[in-house]
Amino acid sequence: MWFVVLLILALYVLFAGAYFSLAKKAGLDHIAWFAFVPVLSNILQLRLIKQSGWWVLMLLVPVANFVFQIIWQVKLLNAFGKNGAHVLFCIFLPIVYAIQWLVWGYSSNTTYRLNDPFPPHNNFAA
């Protein structure tokens, strides 16, 4: 029982660290700590795609929450220069999608692209 609890806690810290790193890359140093707080991590993701944190209330609407979550994930992928097709992993292979975000979060090659005046043309880059 304790092993499962420690494993879940370790995975939570690992994923929160990845989103913390992504927030730092996006220049959101002042709210990067949101990654470690459950509801605030959703607000952090919204701020990464330049949306208001109030949009997190859409997660309370039964059918719209699924639709908006997919839209937000596509925008989040685009914000870091990834193709929106990666969201298919989120739907069909969530483990692969989670591992991708871990790799991107801790990789020094991942860059935040929403501030770029001219985004790169190659959207298929990993």
PDB file of N, CA and C in Angstrom, residues 49-101:
ATOM      1  N   ILE A  49      -1.073  29.093 -22.928  1.00  0.00           N
ATOM      2  CA  ILE A  49      -1.646  29.329 -24.261  1.00  0.00           C
ATOM      3  C   ILE A  49      -2.296  30.711 -24.345  1.00  0.00           C
ATOM      4  N   LYS A  50      -1.950  31.554 -23.373  1.00  0.00           N
ATOM      5  CA  LYS A  50      -2.398  32.952 -23.341  1.00  0.00           C
ATOM      6  C   LYS A  50      -3.921  33.085 -23.233  1.00  0.00           C
ATOM      7  N   GLN A  51      -4.528  32.220 -22.427  1.00  0.00           N
ATOM      8  CA  GLN A  51      -5.956  32.288 -22.131  1.00  0.00           C
ATOM      9  C   GLN A  51      -6.128  32.687 -20.672  1.00  0.00           C
ATOM     10  N   SER A  52      -7.284  33.220 -20.362  1.00  0.00           N
ATOM     11  CA  SER A  52      -7.591  33.607 -18.997  1.00  0.00           C
ATOM     12  C   SER A  52      -7.735  32.365 -18.123  1.00  0.00           C
ATOM     13  N   GLY A  53      -7.307  32.482 -16.883  1.00  0.00           N
ATOM     14  CA  GLY A  53      -7.450  31.381 -15.941  1.00  0.00           C
ATOM     15  C   GLY A  53      -8.893  31.045 -15.628  1.00  0.00           C
ATOM     16  N   TRP A  54      -9.788  31.968 -15.899  1.00  0.00           N
ATOM     17  CA  TRP A  54     -11.214  31.725 -15.644  1.00  0.00           C
ATOM     18  C   TRP A  54     -11.790  30.639 -16.543  1.00  0.00           C
ATOM     19  N   TRP A  55     -11.110  30.347 -17.635  1.00  0.00           N
ATOM     20  CA  TRP A  55     -11.574  29.291 -18.530  1.00  0.00           C
ATOM     21  C   TRP A  55     -11.548  27.929 -17.850  1.00  0.00           C
ATOM     22  N   VAL A  56     -10.871  27.820 -16.725  1.00  0.00           N
ATOM     23  CA  VAL A  56     -10.826  26.547 -16.005  1.00  0.00           C
ATOM     24  C   VAL A  56     -12.229  26.145 -15.539  1.00  0.00           C
ATOM     25  N   LEU A  57     -13.118  27.117 -15.430  1.00  0.00           N
ATOM     26  CA  LEU A  57     -14.499  26.807 -15.044  1.00  0.00           C
ATOM     27  C   LEU A  57     -15.222  25.983 -16.109  1.00  0.00           C
ATOM     28  N   MET A  58     -14.731  25.998 -17.337  1.00  0.00           N
ATOM     29  CA  MET A  58     -15.337  25.179 -18.390  1.00  0.00           C
ATOM     30  C   MET A  58     -15.183  23.688 -18.097  1.00  0.00           C
ATOM     31  N   LEU A  59     -14.240  23.345 -17.232  1.00  0.00           N
ATOM     32  CA  LEU A  59     -14.069  21.941 -16.866  1.00  0.00           C
ATOM     33  C   LEU A  59     -15.243  21.419 -16.031  1.00  0.00           C
ATOM     34  N   LEU A  60     -16.082  22.318 -15.531  1.00  0.00           N
ATOM     35  CA  LEU A  60     -17.246  21.915 -14.738  1.00  0.00           C
ATOM     36  C   LEU A  60     -18.475  21.623 -15.596  1.00  0.00           C
ATOM     37  N   VAL A  61     -18.431  21.994 -16.863  1.00  0.00           N
ATOM     38  CA  VAL A  61     -19.558  21.766 -17.770  1.00  0.00           C
ATOM     39  C   VAL A  61     -19.391  20.377 -18.394  1.00  0.00           C
ATOM     40  N   PRO A  62     -20.385  19.483 -18.229  1.00  0.00           N
ATOM     41  CA  PRO A  62     -20.206  18.071 -18.573  1.00  0.00           C
ATOM     42  C   PRO A  62     -19.672  17.736 -19.964  1.00  0.00           C
ATOM     43  N   VAL A  63     -20.250  18.154 -21.040  1.00  0.00           N
ATOM     44  CA  VAL A  63     -19.770  17.766 -22.368  1.00  0.00           C
ATOM     45  C   VAL A  63     -18.706  18.738 -22.861  1.00  0.00           C
ATOM     46  N   ALA A  64     -18.863  19.988 -22.540  1.00  0.00           N
ATOM     47  CA  ALA A  64     -17.926  21.015 -23.007  1.00  0.00           C
ATOM     48  C   ALA A  64     -16.529  20.795 -22.433  1.00  0.00           C
ATOM     49  N   ASN A  65     -16.425  20.195 -21.256  1.00  0.00           N
ATOM     50  CA  ASN A  65     -15.101  19.999 -20.664  1.00  0.00           C
ATOM     51  C   ASN A  65     -14.218  19.108 -21.543  1.00  0.00           C
ATOM     52  N   PHE A  66     -14.793  18.090 -22.132  1.00  0.00           N
ATOM     53  CA  PHE A  66     -14.026  17.205 -23.009  1.00  0.00           C
ATOM     54  C   PHE A  66     -13.572  17.946 -24.267  1.00  0.00           C
ATOM     55  N   VAL A  67     -14.475  18.698 -24.861  1.00  0.00           N
ATOM     56  CA  VAL A  67     -14.162  19.444 -26.083  1.00  0.00           C
ATOM     57  C   VAL A  67     -13.105  20.511 -25.808  1.00  0.00           C
ATOM     58  N   PHE A  68     -13.305  21.280 -24.743  1.00  0.00           N
ATOM     59  CA  PHE A  68     -12.348  22.345 -24.432  1.00  0.00           C
ATOM     60  C   PHE A  68     -10.992  21.781 -24.030  1.00  0.00           C
ATOM     61  N   GLN A  69     -10.961  20.649 -23.361  1.00  0.00           N
ATOM     62  CA  GLN A  69      -9.686  20.041 -22.985  1.00  0.00           C
ATOM     63  C   GLN A  69      -8.884  19.666 -24.229  1.00  0.00           C
ATOM     64  N   ILE A  70      -9.549  19.150 -25.246  1.00  0.00           N
ATOM     65  CA  ILE A  70      -8.859  18.803 -26.490  1.00  0.00           C
ATOM     66  C   ILE A  70      -8.348  20.064 -27.188  1.00  0.00           C
ATOM     67  N   ILE A  71      -9.182  21.099 -27.242  1.00  0.00           N
ATOM     68  CA  ILE A  71      -8.769  22.357 -27.872  1.00  0.00           C
ATOM     69  C   ILE A  71      -7.569  22.947 -27.141  1.00  0.00           C
ATOM     70  N   TRP A  72      -7.607  22.935 -25.816  1.00  0.00           N
ATOM     71  CA  TRP A  72      -6.504  23.487 -25.025  1.00  0.00           C
ATOM     72  C   TRP A  72      -5.224  22.691 -25.225  1.00  0.00           C
ATOM     73  N   GLN A  73      -5.347  21.371 -25.332  1.00  0.00           N
ATOM     74  CA  GLN A  73      -4.152  20.555 -25.536  1.00  0.00           C
ATOM     75  C   GLN A  73      -3.527  20.821 -26.903  1.00  0.00           C
ATOM     76  N   VAL A  74      -4.366  20.996 -27.927  1.00  0.00           N
ATOM     77  CA  VAL A  74      -3.833  21.316 -29.263  1.00  0.00           C
ATOM     78  C   VAL A  74      -3.120  22.665 -29.223  1.00  0.00           C
ATOM     79  N   LYS A  75      -3.708  23.652 -28.577  1.00  0.00           N
ATOM     80  CA  LYS A  75      -3.064  24.970 -28.473  1.00  0.00           C
ATOM     81  C   LYS A  75      -1.780  24.894 -27.665  1.00  0.00           C
ATOM     82  N   LEU A  76      -1.776  24.070 -26.619  1.00  0.00           N
ATOM     83  CA  LEU A  76      -0.575  23.907 -25.803  1.00  0.00           C
ATOM     84  C   LEU A  76       0.542  23.238 -26.610  1.00  0.00           C
ATOM     85  N   LEU A  77       0.180  22.253 -27.391  1.00  0.00           N
ATOM     86  CA  LEU A  77       1.170  21.611 -28.264  1.00  0.00           C
ATOM     87  C   LEU A  77       1.733  22.619 -29.263  1.00  0.00           C
ATOM     88  N   ASN A  78       0.861  23.420 -29.869  1.00  0.00           N
ATOM     89  CA  ASN A  78       1.310  24.432 -30.838  1.00  0.00           C
ATOM     90  C   ASN A  78       2.186  25.488 -30.175  1.00  0.00           C
ATOM     91  N   ALA A  79       1.914  25.796 -28.913  1.00  0.00           N
ATOM     92  CA  ALA A  79       2.700  26.801 -28.197  1.00  0.00           C
ATOM     93  C   ALA A  79       4.147  26.359 -28.032  1.00  0.00           C
ATOM     94  N   PHE A  80       4.378  25.060 -28.008  1.00  0.00           N
ATOM     95  CA  PHE A  80       5.738  24.552 -27.884  1.00  0.00           C
ATOM     96  C   PHE A  80       6.258  23.971 -29.198  1.00  0.00           C
ATOM     97  N   GLY A  81       5.616  24.348 -30.310  1.00  0.00           N
ATOM     98  CA  GLY A  81       6.094  23.972 -31.625  1.00  0.00           C
ATOM     99  C   GLY A  81       5.806  22.540 -32.019  1.00  0.00           C
ATOM    100  N   LYS A  82       4.876  21.914 -31.342  1.00  0.00           N
ATOM    101  CA  LYS A  82       4.523  20.529 -31.675  1.00  0.00           C
ATOM    102  C   LYS A  82       3.265  20.526 -32.524  1.00  0.00           C
ATOM    103  N   ASN A  83       3.105  19.479 -33.300  1.00  0.00           N
ATOM    104  CA  ASN A  83       1.943  19.336 -34.157  1.00  0.00           C
ATOM    105  C   ASN A  83       0.726  18.980 -33.312  1.00  0.00           C
ATOM    106  N   GLY A  84      -0.412  19.550 -33.641  1.00  0.00           N
ATOM    107  CA  GLY A  84      -1.644  19.263 -32.918  1.00  0.00           C
ATOM    108  C   GLY A  84      -2.088  17.816 -33.024  1.00  0.00           C
ATOM    109  N   ALA A  85      -1.525  17.080 -33.980  1.00  0.00           N
ATOM    110  CA  ALA A  85      -1.880  15.667 -34.134  1.00  0.00           C
ATOM    111  C   ALA A  85      -1.419  14.833 -32.940  1.00  0.00           C
ATOM    112  N   HIS A  86      -0.486  15.355 -32.150  1.00  0.00           N
ATOM    113  CA  HIS A  86      -0.045  14.642 -30.952  1.00  0.00           C
ATOM    114  C   HIS A  86      -1.187  14.439 -29.960  1.00  0.00           C
ATOM    115  N   VAL A  87      -2.234  15.244 -30.078  1.00  0.00           N
ATOM    116  CA  VAL A  87      -3.366  15.112 -29.159  1.00  0.00           C
ATOM    117  C   VAL A  87      -4.072  13.773 -29.364  1.00  0.00           C
ATOM    118  N   LEU A  88      -3.881  13.146 -30.501  1.00  0.00           N
ATOM    119  CA  LEU A  88      -4.443  11.810 -30.709  1.00  0.00           C
ATOM    120  C   LEU A  88      -3.846  10.817 -29.718  1.00  0.00           C
ATOM    121  N   PHE A  89      -2.578  11.023 -29.347  1.00  0.00           N
ATOM    122  CA  PHE A  89      -1.988  10.192 -28.311  1.00  0.00           C
ATOM    123  C   PHE A  89      -2.715  10.393 -26.990  1.00  0.00           C
ATOM    124  N   CYS A  90      -3.105  11.645 -26.727  1.00  0.00           N
ATOM    125  CA  CYS A  90      -3.836  11.949 -25.494  1.00  0.00           C
ATOM    126  C   CYS A  90      -5.135  11.162 -25.430  1.00  0.00           C
ATOM    127  N   ILE A  91      -5.795  11.044 -26.561  1.00  0.00           N
ATOM    128  CA  ILE A  91      -7.093  10.368 -26.590  1.00  0.00           C
ATOM    129  C   ILE A  91      -6.938   8.853 -26.600  1.00  0.00           C
ATOM    130  N   PHE A  92      -6.034   8.329 -27.452  1.00  0.00           N
ATOM    131  CA  PHE A  92      -5.949   6.890 -27.650  1.00  0.00           C
ATOM    132  C   PHE A  92      -4.839   6.204 -26.854  1.00  0.00           C
ATOM    133  N   LEU A  93      -3.753   6.903 -26.600  1.00  0.00           N
ATOM    134  CA  LEU A  93      -2.625   6.340 -25.852  1.00  0.00           C
ATOM    135  C   LEU A  93      -2.135   7.347 -24.808  1.00  0.00           C
ATOM    136  N   PRO A  94      -2.890   7.547 -23.737  1.00  0.00           N
ATOM    137  CA  PRO A  94      -2.526   8.588 -22.775  1.00  0.00           C
ATOM    138  C   PRO A  94      -1.161   8.382 -22.118  1.00  0.00           C
ATOM    139  N   ILE A  95      -0.704   7.145 -22.001  1.00  0.00           N
ATOM    140  CA  ILE A  95       0.614   6.898 -21.413  1.00  0.00           C
ATOM    141  C   ILE A  95       1.711   7.480 -22.305  1.00  0.00           C
ATOM    142  N   VAL A  96       1.582   7.283 -23.611  1.00  0.00           N
ATOM    143  CA  VAL A  96       2.570   7.822 -24.565  1.00  0.00           C
ATOM    144  C   VAL A  96       2.549   9.344 -24.523  1.00  0.00           C
ATOM    145  N   TYR A  97       1.350   9.929 -24.454  1.00  0.00           N
ATOM    146  CA  TYR A  97       1.214  11.384 -24.406  1.00  0.00           C
ATOM    147  C   TYR A  97       1.879  11.945 -23.146  1.00  0.00           C
ATOM    148  N   ALA A  98       1.673  11.285 -22.029  1.00  0.00           N
ATOM    149  CA  ALA A  98       2.272  11.731 -20.772  1.00  0.00           C
ATOM    150  C   ALA A  98       3.795  11.648 -20.841  1.00  0.00           C
ATOM    151  N   ILE A  99       4.314  10.580 -21.411  1.00  0.00           N
ATOM    152  CA  ILE A  99       5.767  10.433 -21.534  1.00  0.00           C
ATOM    153  C   ILE A  99       6.333  11.505 -22.459  1.00  0.00           C
ATOM    154  N   GLN A 100       5.590  11.843 -23.523  1.00  0.00           N
ATOM    155  CA  GLN A 100       6.046  12.913 -24.424  1.00  0.00           C
ATOM    156  C   GLN A 100       6.185  14.230 -23.664  1.00  0.00           C
ATOM    157  N   TRP A 101       5.203  14.571 -22.835  1.00  0.00           N
ATOM    158  CA  TRP A 101       5.286  15.827 -22.092  1.00  0.00           C
ATOM    159  C   TRP A 101       6.434  15.809 -21.094  1.00  0.00           C
TER     160      TRP A 101
END
